[in-house]
């Protein structure tokens, strides 16, 4: 059930009405969330419900065991480690088994041993990377005593399986999301309205931007050996906006749907393409994942408060893991490595937290310096995304090489319409860069009048309907 | 909450009215399905020959150049099931009908059900415009809006004043003119087309064969001559075909022809067709259609 489908609209409407008008008691509402989330997830593959149930129960009971043996640190470590190992084992089997099997087989063949490793015909459960990490964060936070374990299984199940963010994040923390299920929710009109606007903006990103970029991107990457450099550059830039529109659009819809149900999710993107360096980019892109790795991998390894060698090691570990998290392919690993190499100099020179404010703060346009910084950072990100999108490294290298060596100023034959949409989109995102989403309009001037606002929403909705590209599955569902 | 429900419902109503208006506009636009249905209702009693099948015959056989009083009921992506449903519907109206031409190509037996594939939206046209009642009234097949890209594409074309894809008065498709051919890519795309036409398994063979047999039986019961043909394709296409699928196709054709004593004409690798006769690797251009129609007419006359 895709977010941009009539089926989901009907589903959300029914859940919304039942949630606020029928199931008024907290526990009943949580139960509704669990049942509707199970229905939502089952629409992808009903058998995967078993996996999410295993993850939920393991994490739930592990946390209760941690509470029970609170004074036995050694046992607590064992319980936590077992829970982490079990969850990661499930993730590895379903996501990485074939990758590791084939890579191991390749390695053996390379050194002269004949190996015909068994690969499994396994369907990747949608969203497994997201809910597994969400479950892990709960167990680790209980171990660290950041949160009290809950004995409300229904609330906990709602936390793990909450349908708006189940299949593609944001990866929520138990400290933020779980308490919301443990307390009664009350309908908040401004929040619900803002949720509707955020859903609309998410649809703009997904259907108007991402789906319209998709075709030109497919052509560029399929025929890169015959296309000239300008088309390849455009293809790569459009892919940057395809993945941004797709993923952040999904996040916006997820956050918007949650607001309708009185739940607040974290912001997952903060206009990352306006970043002035790579460090700032990683503070604005897929925030839930980067902070997860920071808090649960980087900092426990020592973070930046250790020797320079260990800082380098830690940086490489989190970027490589981050790359690997995205998929079972060496291109993702190399993508992570690429970003590690870009990030490391900033970290070692203590320049990774230079830019924490909004670019072009209190100005209409960015300064020349900021413009150059943003452009350079964006191009660096685009090159990385070529590796991310390519099927293998030879294709990525071939694409990048040809993009530079065959570059000319000819008008690309494909993607011009998408490029116009992207240009307008960037302007709007820039003007609204300090807002959670671009449709958070100021309640002053012409926007103070409801007919004006409604006319704008109406026009946007009709444009999405008429100009939206052919529907393509959300990219991050495969992760 | 009441305010929220009220305003959301009001906004939703405005959007719904807009969509319904769009639905009405799209349905009122001319399209080949509507034209063919209306034409048959008015002229079926005069029809002597029907051309069925998919785009291969929709763009490949010109009724005006074929047998007298020929009409084309071929449509893009039309499969044996819809061939049968259309014949079942219209044969009772065609008192003078003596011949039906049905194409059987490399993809015919192995093609997925129309409703299961990426081109499911073509099934909407049969329900909305040709009165083929295969799906419930509240299914997605009852609304143009169900396929948003096509719906919005038609609206955009309408508002821009550009002509929509159409057919001539006797149902022949007019979009594959040689002048519009992509000379750079037409041959390169052959491999992708073959890949798309090659099935992973023969899961659909039985169902498609059943419908072809039903067509044969229907024609037999009504004293109508059924002719099976395999339209011409370009060498880059037929040289890439999967041998197993091709052999199975011929095996099934031969069985059906044997069981119902049907004539069969195979033009898959016919050397009389040259580059300009093709719009793409498996469809004829308007020039090629003229040539093919003449050849087929003469071959039928000899049999």
XYZ file of C-alpha atoms in Angstrom:
782
model
C 0.000 0.000 0.000
C 1.869 3.046 -1.256
C 1.417 6.386 0.481
C 0.395 8.043 -2.782
C -2.450 5.643 -3.528
C -6.223 5.832 -3.160
C -6.042 2.692 -1.032
C -3.856 4.424 1.539
C -6.108 7.481 1.552
C -9.101 5.282 2.391
C -7.067 3.367 4.972
C -5.869 6.557 6.681
C -9.372 8.044 6.700
C -10.829 4.951 8.355
C -8.033 4.757 10.925
C -8.371 8.472 11.683
C -12.134 8.245 12.255
C -11.887 5.105 14.368
C -8.969 6.570 16.330
C -10.696 9.784 17.395
C -14.371 8.778 17.423
C -14.531 5.104 18.406
C -11.369 4.087 20.233
C -11.150 6.959 22.679
C -9.347 5.212 25.502
C -5.529 5.169 25.346
C -5.084 1.391 25.316
C -7.818 0.927 22.758
C -6.175 3.505 20.532
C -2.837 1.754 20.837
C -4.506 -1.524 19.930
C -6.032 0.137 16.889
C -2.564 1.377 15.898
C -1.156 -2.146 16.216
C -3.971 -3.756 14.217
C -3.955 -1.111 11.500
C -0.170 -1.249 11.297
C -0.319 -5.022 10.936
C -2.873 -4.608 8.168
C -0.696 -1.984 6.482
C 2.412 -4.153 6.709
C 0.564 -7.283 5.604
C -0.457 -5.490 2.411
C 3.224 -5.800 1.392
C 3.795 -9.371 2.533
C 1.758 -10.992 5.327
C 4.510 -13.498 6.178
C 6.807 -10.671 7.245
C 4.485 -9.995 10.167
C 6.138 -12.974 11.830
C 9.525 -11.278 11.682
C 8.349 -7.992 13.107
C 6.505 -9.894 15.833
C 9.719 -11.732 16.751
C 11.652 -8.469 16.873
C 8.966 -6.842 18.990
C 8.691 -9.674 21.498
C 12.462 -10.142 21.822
C 13.048 -6.485 22.512
C 10.072 -6.212 24.856
C 11.075 -9.164 27.018
C 14.754 -8.295 26.899
C 13.966 -4.910 28.395
C 11.888 -6.499 31.156
C 14.726 -8.873 31.910
C 17.099 -5.936 32.097
C 14.838 -4.346 34.670
C 14.598 -7.575 36.630
C 18.353 -8.021 36.794
C 19.121 -4.376 37.157
C 21.820 -4.906 39.771
C 23.698 -7.533 37.804
C 25.700 -5.615 35.223
C 27.301 -8.659 33.681
C 23.964 -10.336 33.095
C 22.494 -7.131 31.751
C 25.322 -6.932 29.237
C 24.656 -10.499 28.191
C 20.933 -9.894 27.754
C 21.515 -6.735 25.751
C 24.178 -8.353 23.602
C 21.945 -11.368 22.954
C 19.051 -9.160 21.940
C 21.274 -7.099 19.639
C 22.786 -10.247 18.141
C 19.380 -11.802 17.520
C 17.979 -8.716 15.846
C 21.072 -8.237 13.743
C 21.053 -11.931 12.845
C 17.529 -11.613 11.461
C 18.549 -8.494 9.587
C 21.690 -10.127 8.204
C 19.970 -13.301 7.098
C 17.218 -11.509 5.240
C 19.242 -8.643 3.903
C 22.880 -9.629 3.680
C 23.163 -13.413 3.461
C 23.455 -13.560 -0.315
C 25.765 -10.533 -0.379
C 28.223 -12.084 2.066
C 27.899 -15.527 0.508
C 28.660 -14.246 -2.972
C 31.457 -11.982 -1.749
C 33.048 -14.842 0.197
C 32.744 -17.111 -2.808
C 34.349 -14.447 -5.014
C 37.207 -14.063 -2.532
C 37.856 -17.783 -2.422
C 37.800 -18.005 -6.208
C 40.219 -15.081 -6.422
C 42.798 -16.914 -4.330
C 42.458 -20.104 -6.239
C 39.868 -22.054 -4.309
C 36.775 -23.256 -6.043
C 33.672 -22.247 -4.134
C 30.060 -22.544 -5.190
C 28.429 -20.898 -2.240
C 24.767 -21.438 -1.567
C 22.529 -18.393 -1.947
C 19.055 -18.193 -0.571
C 16.001 -17.094 -2.437
C 14.768 -14.702 0.226
C 12.366 -11.843 -0.184
C 13.621 -8.752 1.616
C 10.969 -7.725 4.159
C 9.949 -4.116 3.645
C 11.287 -1.756 6.303
C 13.344 -4.371 8.150
C 16.314 -2.039 8.534
C 14.127 0.658 10.042
C 12.175 -1.244 12.645
C 15.170 -3.372 13.632
C 17.177 -0.273 14.451
C 14.209 1.182 16.255
C 13.930 -1.947 18.390
C 17.661 -1.964 19.080
C 17.592 1.638 20.253
C 14.964 0.733 22.849
C 16.966 -2.113 24.318
C 20.159 -0.086 24.430
C 18.382 2.904 25.983
C 16.919 0.647 28.673
C 20.362 -0.780 29.345
C 21.761 2.734 29.667
C 18.816 3.691 31.868
C 17.792 6.453 29.482
C 14.278 5.095 29.595
C 12.284 2.839 31.859
C 11.168 -0.415 30.253
C 7.487 -0.670 29.663
C 5.261 -3.608 30.584
C 2.599 -2.417 28.199
C 3.091 -4.786 25.290
C 0.452 -3.120 23.148
C 2.049 0.326 23.537
C 5.430 -1.155 22.773
C 4.088 -2.950 19.707
C 2.583 0.327 18.565
C 5.987 1.968 19.016
C 7.725 -0.664 16.841
C 5.066 -1.058 14.178
C 3.566 2.443 13.930
C 2.522 2.347 10.299
C 3.423 5.879 9.084
C 7.103 5.298 9.829
C 7.255 1.513 9.680
C 8.492 1.001 6.126
C 10.899 3.912 5.601
C 11.415 5.786 8.853
C 12.190 8.146 10.474
C 13.939 5.731 12.843
C 12.395 6.900 16.067
C 13.922 6.773 19.535
C 12.041 5.135 22.328
C 12.676 8.241 24.453
C 10.637 10.290 21.985
C 7.983 7.979 20.605
C 7.232 5.402 23.300
C 6.085 7.925 25.952
C 3.552 9.252 23.446
C 1.938 5.812 23.321
C 2.027 5.582 27.099
C 0.022 8.762 27.474
C -3.368 9.808 26.225
C -3.390 11.786 23.004
C -5.682 14.723 22.438
C -6.705 16.139 19.117
C -4.791 19.289 18.321
C -6.338 21.303 15.511
C -3.259 23.360 14.448
C -1.117 20.225 14.497
C -3.619 18.243 12.442
C -3.909 21.015 9.869
C -0.139 21.276 9.697
C -0.069 17.508 9.238
C -2.365 17.782 6.227
C -0.146 20.456 4.714
C 2.926 18.359 5.329
C 1.295 15.379 3.635
C 0.534 17.596 0.634
C 4.127 18.809 0.490
C 5.324 15.218 0.773
C 3.179 14.335 -2.234
C 4.716 17.252 -4.157
C 8.181 15.923 -3.421
C 7.291 12.353 -4.289
C 5.007 12.728 -7.304
C 6.028 16.027 -8.835
C 9.761 15.877 -8.205
C 10.895 12.287 -7.586
C 8.617 10.487 -10.039
C 9.277 13.044 -12.793
C 13.033 12.696 -12.353
C 12.871 8.906 -12.430
C 12.583 8.384 -16.176
C 15.502 10.620 -17.133
C 17.608 9.051 -14.385
C 16.849 5.551 -15.655
C 17.827 6.554 -19.180
C 21.040 8.232 -18.011
C 22.202 5.230 -16.006
C 21.073 2.668 -18.562
C 22.627 4.346 -21.599
C 25.534 6.154 -19.941
C 28.015 4.657 -22.405
C 26.430 6.502 -25.325
C 25.175 9.730 -23.750
C 27.224 12.897 -23.553
C 28.496 14.510 -20.368
C 25.802 17.152 -20.017
C 23.070 14.493 -20.015
C 25.012 12.390 -17.521
C 25.456 15.388 -15.243
C 21.774 16.207 -15.498
C 20.935 12.562 -14.840
C 23.071 12.556 -11.709
C 21.602 15.842 -10.469
C 18.096 14.596 -11.126
C 18.892 11.428 -9.205
C 19.953 13.583 -6.262
C 16.528 15.175 -6.346
C 14.765 11.922 -7.059
C 16.174 10.312 -3.947
C 15.664 13.449 -1.888
C 12.103 13.970 -3.134
C 11.313 10.307 -2.663
C 12.764 9.836 0.784
C 12.026 13.218 2.354
C 8.612 13.171 0.697
C 7.908 9.869 2.381
C 9.150 11.273 5.684
C 6.893 14.304 5.305
C 3.882 12.103 4.638
C 4.817 9.914 7.608
C 5.211 12.907 9.932
C 2.019 14.475 8.588
C -0.022 11.293 9.103
C 1.359 11.027 12.625
C 0.293 14.583 13.423
C -3.233 13.629 12.392
C -3.118 10.961 15.089
C -1.629 13.260 17.705
C 1.853 11.730 17.462
C 4.990 13.781 16.876
C 7.810 12.189 14.936
C 11.277 13.616 14.524
C 12.276 15.672 11.524
C 14.367 13.526 9.191
C 15.589 16.109 6.685
C 16.507 19.777 6.949
C 17.068 20.994 3.379
C 20.337 19.018 3.088
C 21.233 20.331 -0.348
C 21.769 23.788 1.128
C 24.645 22.468 3.215
C 27.914 24.350 3.144
C 30.130 21.368 3.789
C 29.846 17.609 4.077
C 29.652 17.662 7.852
C 26.640 19.949 7.705
C 25.145 17.707 5.012
C 25.258 14.748 7.379
C 23.530 16.775 10.051
C 20.684 17.525 7.639
C 20.328 14.257 5.676
C 18.505 11.199 7.059
C 18.945 12.665 10.522
C 17.354 9.710 12.291
C 19.905 7.270 10.866
C 22.986 9.445 11.329
C 22.094 10.246 14.939
C 21.385 6.568 15.535
C 24.848 5.590 14.373
C 26.359 8.480 16.321
C 24.665 7.537 19.601
C 24.843 3.741 19.376
C 28.057 3.072 17.448
C 30.296 6.130 17.222
C 30.097 7.352 20.795
C 30.417 3.868 22.403
C 33.544 3.346 20.295
C 34.979 6.473 21.806
C 33.649 9.034 19.349
C 35.959 11.985 18.924
C 37.311 11.807 22.494
C 40.158 9.442 21.845
C 43.361 9.252 19.853
C 43.387 10.547 16.307
C 43.838 7.017 15.011
C 40.743 5.825 16.814
C 38.779 8.829 15.606
C 39.698 7.872 12.055
C 38.771 4.277 12.751
C 35.439 5.258 14.298
C 34.592 7.566 11.414
C 35.268 4.884 8.846
C 33.253 2.362 10.809
C 30.110 4.466 10.987
C 30.248 5.576 7.374
C 30.875 2.056 6.118
C 28.089 0.718 8.298
C 25.849 3.511 7.111
C 26.604 2.571 3.538
C 26.048 -1.098 4.197
C 22.781 -0.328 5.988
C 21.408 0.955 2.685
C 21.814 -2.298 0.878
C 23.665 -5.475 0.167
C 25.928 -4.227 -2.578
C 29.528 -3.060 -2.661
C 28.449 0.222 -4.235
C 26.808 1.216 -0.956
C 29.974 0.352 0.926
C 32.059 2.461 -1.458
C 29.532 5.263 -1.144
C 30.024 5.170 2.615
C 33.795 5.090 2.151
C 33.621 8.078 -0.194
C 31.760 10.128 2.387
C 34.132 9.008 5.122
C 37.032 10.363 3.078
C 35.209 13.661 2.591
C 34.190 13.969 6.237
C 37.430 12.933 7.879
C 39.513 16.024 7.073
C 36.817 18.264 8.559
C 36.688 16.151 11.693
C 40.451 16.019 12.166
C 40.752 19.751 11.673
C 37.865 20.379 14.081
C 35.906 22.090 11.335
C 32.974 19.674 11.322
C 30.719 21.911 13.364
C 31.407 25.193 11.652
C 27.947 25.569 10.194
C 25.131 24.995 12.626
C 22.907 27.894 11.633
C 20.663 28.175 8.612
C 22.437 29.256 5.403
C 21.562 32.757 4.306
C 20.226 33.474 7.777
C 17.928 36.536 7.789
C 18.806 37.250 4.140
C 16.814 36.594 1.037
C 19.735 35.280 -0.980
C 22.864 33.433 0.080
C 26.164 35.259 -0.051
C 28.583 34.474 -2.859
C 30.737 32.424 -0.508
C 27.745 30.444 0.723
C 26.568 29.876 -2.837
C 29.933 28.453 -3.831
C 30.082 26.324 -0.702
C 26.599 24.947 -1.310
C 27.331 24.248 -4.956
C 30.595 22.458 -4.227
C 29.040 20.403 -1.445
C 26.099 19.537 -3.646
C 28.359 18.393 -6.498
C 30.382 16.254 -4.099
C 27.150 14.669 -2.903
C 26.016 14.124 -6.511
C 29.232 12.252 -7.337
C 28.647 10.048 -4.303
C 25.091 9.399 -5.415
C 26.331 8.150 -8.766
C 28.132 5.402 -6.863
C 24.998 4.864 -4.776
C 22.753 4.487 -7.825
C 25.083 2.431 -10.019
C 24.620 -1.324 -10.155
C 28.334 -1.925 -9.685
C 31.594 -0.039 -9.402
C 32.650 -0.369 -13.055
C 29.376 1.286 -14.029
C 29.864 4.033 -11.431
C 33.432 4.717 -12.568
C 32.406 4.607 -16.207
C 29.577 7.033 -15.552
C 31.691 9.519 -13.617
C 34.565 9.333 -16.104
C 32.324 9.868 -19.084
C 30.492 12.689 -17.319
C 33.752 14.640 -17.142
C 35.507 13.539 -20.308
C 32.493 13.860 -22.608
C 31.133 17.002 -21.043
C 29.846 19.657 -23.388
C 27.302 22.435 -23.160
C 24.688 20.766 -25.339
C 21.111 20.716 -24.109
C 20.367 17.269 -22.673
C 17.744 15.364 -24.699
C 15.912 14.032 -21.616
C 14.791 15.357 -18.286
C 14.225 18.978 -19.236
C 10.723 19.058 -17.797
C 11.974 17.487 -14.579
C 14.802 20.026 -14.445
C 12.297 22.893 -14.582
C 10.271 21.363 -11.757
C 13.429 20.869 -9.711
C 14.492 24.481 -10.263
C 11.161 25.829 -9.024
C 11.218 23.365 -6.153
C 14.671 24.514 -5.040
C 13.527 28.136 -4.982
C 10.521 27.276 -2.834
C 12.607 25.130 -0.482
C 15.136 27.952 -0.178
C 12.486 30.543 0.666
C 11.026 28.233 3.308
C 14.305 26.728 4.481
C 13.796 27.656 8.132
C 10.438 25.874 8.288
C 9.787 22.216 9.006
C 8.215 21.980 5.552
C 7.567 24.449 2.753
C 3.809 24.685 3.291
C 4.144 26.145 6.770
C 2.913 29.473 5.490
C 3.125 32.638 7.570
C -0.219 33.727 8.987
C 0.188 37.265 7.760
C -0.342 39.221 4.591
C -2.286 37.432 1.906
C -1.820 34.060 3.635
C -3.898 35.277 6.521
C -7.014 34.691 4.449
C -8.368 31.153 4.314
C -9.596 31.389 0.685
C -6.094 32.363 -0.429
C -4.490 29.505 1.479
C -7.069 27.031 0.255
C -6.643 28.212 -3.314
C -2.921 27.600 -3.015
C -3.408 24.103 -1.580
C -5.980 23.349 -4.242
C -3.693 24.474 -7.071
C -0.815 22.448 -5.636
C -2.983 19.363 -5.323
C -4.263 19.675 -8.891
C -0.731 20.244 -10.194
C 0.456 17.125 -8.377
C -2.381 15.172 -9.933
C -1.875 16.490 -13.438
C 1.889 16.832 -13.588
C 2.972 14.023 -11.285
C 5.151 11.404 -12.931
C 4.385 7.740 -13.374
C 4.322 6.188 -9.960
C 7.573 4.526 -8.909
C 7.964 2.658 -5.636
C 9.596 4.657 -2.849
C 13.345 4.034 -3.201
C 13.977 3.600 0.508
C 11.461 0.766 0.789
C 14.202 -1.499 -0.542
C 16.346 -0.658 2.475
C -12.276 18.374 15.806
C -15.588 19.386 14.302
C -13.924 22.314 12.585
C -11.226 20.042 11.210
C -13.717 17.503 9.851
C -15.855 20.283 8.360
C -13.011 22.053 6.603
C -11.342 18.842 5.453
C -14.617 17.546 4.070
C -15.296 20.831 2.320
C -11.836 20.890 0.761
C -12.170 17.241 -0.148
C -15.503 17.935 -1.811
C -13.996 20.697 -3.942
C -11.194 18.368 -5.012
C -13.659 15.568 -5.696
C -15.799 17.826 -7.883
C -12.700 18.810 -9.831
C -11.738 15.190 -10.318
C -15.243 14.280 -11.410
C -15.211 17.122 -13.907
C -11.903 15.834 -15.193
C -13.355 12.331 -15.410
C -16.279 13.670 -17.426
C -13.976 15.579 -19.785
C -11.723 12.581 -20.338
C -14.655 10.286 -21.013
C -16.070 12.719 -23.539
C -12.824 12.823 -25.528
C -12.748 10.798 -28.739
C -10.864 7.528 -28.476
C -10.560 4.449 -30.679
C -12.552 2.202 -28.333
C -15.524 4.526 -28.249
C -15.385 4.983 -32.006
C -15.194 1.238 -32.708
C -18.070 0.412 -30.416
C -20.285 3.125 -31.897
C -19.336 2.148 -35.419
C -20.185 -1.492 -34.769
C -23.531 -0.600 -33.263
C -24.376 1.371 -36.405
C -22.772 -0.787 -39.093
C -22.240 -4.314 -37.794
C -24.852 -5.755 -40.129
C -22.691 -4.773 -43.131
C -19.374 -6.124 -41.826
C -17.931 -9.057 -43.731
C -14.486 -9.296 -42.207
C -13.126 -8.429 -38.737
C -9.499 -7.803 -37.819
C -8.776 -8.685 -34.196
C -5.648 -8.651 -32.074
C -3.213 -6.218 -30.559
C -1.114 -3.342 -31.860
C 0.502 -5.666 -34.401
C -2.714 -5.708 -36.419
C -4.080 -2.385 -35.141
C -1.152 -0.737 -36.914
C -0.498 -3.552 -39.352
C -3.654 -4.276 -41.359
C -5.505 -1.462 -43.167
C -9.218 -2.342 -43.504
C -9.780 -0.056 -46.499
C -7.084 -1.962 -48.429
C -8.192 -5.393 -47.293
C -11.301 -7.401 -48.092
C -14.541 -5.522 -48.787
C -16.430 -4.330 -45.684
C -13.587 -5.020 -43.316
C -13.433 -3.399 -39.885
C -10.646 -3.496 -37.357
C -11.515 -4.383 -33.781
C -7.821 -4.607 -32.912
C -6.558 -2.453 -30.038
C -3.228 -1.839 -28.360
C -2.336 -4.673 -25.934
C -5.513 -6.554 -26.700
C -5.068 -10.201 -25.759
C -6.972 -13.367 -26.772
C -9.378 -12.958 -23.849
C -10.593 -9.585 -25.069
C -10.557 -10.779 -28.678
C -12.980 -13.488 -27.588
C -15.158 -11.155 -25.515
C -15.466 -8.689 -28.390
C -16.314 -11.413 -30.902
C -18.839 -12.899 -28.519
C -20.458 -9.492 -28.248
C -20.428 -8.394 -31.866
C -20.788 -11.599 -33.928
C -24.553 -11.808 -33.238
C -24.873 -8.350 -34.870
C -22.777 -9.255 -37.923
C -25.093 -11.125 -40.249
C -22.739 -10.964 -43.220
C -19.539 -11.781 -41.395
C -17.532 -14.508 -43.150
C -13.920 -13.956 -42.018
C -12.092 -13.136 -38.830
C -8.329 -12.511 -38.765
C -6.545 -13.075 -35.460
C -2.799 -12.507 -35.019
C -0.758 -14.977 -33.029
C 2.670 -13.582 -32.274
C 5.636 -14.611 -30.119
C 4.045 -13.023 -27.063
C 0.393 -14.090 -27.534
C 0.356 -17.351 -25.575
C 2.768 -16.187 -22.895
C 1.410 -12.749 -22.181
C 0.153 -12.077 -18.679
C -3.475 -11.298 -18.154
C -4.075 -7.643 -19.095
C -5.295 -6.862 -15.588
C -2.123 -8.203 -13.968
C 0.423 -6.371 -16.061
C 1.666 -2.787 -16.196
C -0.887 -2.040 -18.917
C -3.898 -2.989 -16.785
C -5.439 0.397 -17.491
C -6.299 -0.639 -21.066
C -8.960 -2.846 -19.501
C -10.722 0.368 -18.427
C -11.513 1.139 -22.062
C -13.426 -2.088 -22.592
C -15.602 -1.457 -19.579
C -16.217 2.239 -20.127
C -16.474 2.447 -23.891
C -17.237 -0.997 -25.313
C -19.690 -2.281 -22.724
C -17.591 -5.352 -21.871
C -18.727 -5.986 -18.332
C -15.832 -7.984 -16.950
C -15.351 -6.032 -13.751
C -17.579 -4.709 -10.953
C -18.851 -1.142 -11.228
C -16.853 0.109 -8.245
C -13.593 -1.421 -9.355
C -10.692 0.605 -10.672
C -11.715 -0.409 -14.190
C -14.695 1.881 -14.045
C -12.805 5.168 -13.754
C -10.348 6.905 -16.028
C -8.949 8.505 -12.873
C -7.755 5.079 -11.708
C -4.753 5.485 -13.946
C -3.584 8.923 -12.977
C -0.739 9.360 -15.510
C -2.991 8.431 -18.433
C -5.867 10.496 -17.008
C -3.685 13.551 -16.561
C -1.966 12.943 -19.915
C -5.298 13.009 -21.705
C -6.350 16.173 -19.872
C -3.052 17.869 -20.685
C -3.396 16.917 -24.337
C -6.960 18.175 -24.363
C -6.116 21.543 -22.797
C -3.074 21.993 -25.008
C -5.156 21.453 -28.133
C -2.923 18.669 -29.421
C -4.564 15.719 -31.190
C -5.104 12.533 -29.228
C -4.028 9.122 -30.540
C -6.734 7.957 -32.879
C -7.720 5.604 -35.682
C -9.305 6.039 -39.075
C -13.012 5.449 -39.672
C -12.513 1.686 -40.090
C -10.413 1.260 -36.966
C -6.849 1.356 -38.328
C -4.322 3.031 -36.006
C -2.815 6.266 -37.318
C 0.047 6.847 -34.858
C 2.753 4.774 -36.519
C 3.580 6.915 -39.514
C 7.065 6.423 -40.949
C 7.671 10.156 -40.567
C 7.436 9.789 -36.787
C 9.818 6.837 -36.529
C 12.811 7.093 -34.174
C 15.498 6.093 -36.654
C 18.232 6.281 -34.007
C 16.747 3.907 -31.475
C 14.249 1.695 -33.305
C 16.647 -1.179 -33.858
C 18.549 -0.790 -30.561
C 15.338 -1.296 -28.615
C 14.739 -4.720 -30.192
C 16.559 -6.527 -27.378
C 14.567 -4.739 -24.719
C 11.340 -5.537 -26.546
C 12.212 -9.223 -26.857
C 13.177 -9.267 -23.203
C 9.815 -7.799 -22.320
C 8.004 -10.300 -24.540
C 9.845 -13.328 -23.226
C 8.079 -14.964 -20.312
C 9.786 -16.592 -17.309
C 7.452 -19.544 -17.617
C 4.463 -20.799 -19.583
C 2.036 -20.065 -16.786
C -0.365 -18.178 -19.047
C -0.186 -20.553 -22.037
C -3.140 -22.595 -20.984
C -5.446 -19.620 -20.452
C -4.494 -17.859 -23.675
C -4.763 -21.087 -25.636
C -8.217 -21.661 -24.156
C -9.402 -18.291 -25.398
C -8.035 -18.902 -28.864
C -9.835 -22.213 -28.961
C -13.006 -20.510 -27.836
C -12.610 -18.027 -30.688
C -12.126 -20.911 -33.098
C -15.188 -22.688 -31.760
C -17.272 -19.516 -31.865
C -16.337 -18.925 -35.495
C -16.969 -22.549 -36.332
C -20.407 -22.447 -34.711
C -21.306 -19.367 -36.751
C -19.892 -20.564 -40.052
C -17.119 -17.968 -40.026
C -13.668 -18.575 -41.451
C -11.007 -17.914 -38.801
C -7.546 -17.061 -40.132
C -4.481 -17.044 -37.898
C -1.500 -14.909 -38.861
C 1.886 -14.008 -37.400
C 2.684 -10.434 -38.490
C 6.113 -9.452 -39.815
C 8.962 -8.429 -37.527
C 12.396 -6.974 -38.104
C 15.469 -9.187 -38.076
C 16.916 -7.623 -34.890
C 13.729 -8.783 -33.164
C 13.237 -12.302 -34.507
C 16.931 -13.159 -34.256
C 16.774 -12.468 -30.485
C 13.726 -14.578 -29.733
C 13.913 -17.311 -27.146
C 13.827 -20.609 -29.034
C 11.876 -22.446 -26.367
C 9.092 -19.873 -26.308
C 9.007 -19.642 -30.092
C 8.859 -23.434 -30.518
C 6.056 -23.669 -27.987
C 4.160 -20.911 -29.811
C 4.369 -22.781 -33.106
C 3.428 -26.028 -31.418
C 0.247 -24.497 -30.020
C -0.612 -22.775 -33.302
C -0.228 -26.047 -35.175
C -2.408 -27.884 -32.674
C -5.204 -25.334 -32.894
C -5.009 -25.157 -36.684
C -5.111 -28.925 -36.879
C -8.051 -29.261 -34.473
C -10.167 -26.630 -36.197
C -8.807 -26.881 -39.768
C -7.660 -23.267 -39.769
C -5.446 -21.547 -42.327
C -2.289 -20.018 -40.859
C 0.047 -17.468 -42.422
C 3.469 -16.937 -40.896
C 5.180 -13.644 -41.790
C 7.499 -13.502 -38.763
C 10.694 -13.586 -40.833
C 9.276 -12.510 -44.176
C 12.147 -11.047 -46.268
C 9.822 -8.855 -48.320
C 9.696 -6.286 -45.493
C 12.482 -3.736 -45.273
C 13.586 -1.047 -42.836
C 11.050 1.575 -43.854
C 8.236 -0.932 -43.539
C 8.758 -0.936 -39.799
C 7.927 1.715 -37.219
C 9.822 -0.267 -34.620
C 11.212 -3.768 -34.450
C 7.827 -5.501 -34.125
C 5.350 -2.987 -35.535
C 4.812 -1.969 -39.126
C 4.807 1.635 -40.241
C 2.001 3.028 -42.399
C 4.074 2.109 -45.477
C 4.625 -1.417 -44.201
C 0.967 -1.792 -43.256
C -0.065 -0.998 -46.820
C 2.348 -3.609 -48.168
C 1.360 -6.212 -45.599
C -2.358 -5.714 -46.125
C -1.922 -6.311 -49.864
C 0.206 -9.409 -49.312
C -2.236 -10.844 -46.801
C -5.234 -10.131 -48.999
C -3.596 -11.876 -51.950
C -2.519 -14.846 -49.819
C -6.039 -15.235 -48.460
C -7.462 -15.110 -51.970
C -5.162 -17.950 -53.031
C -6.247 -20.224 -50.162
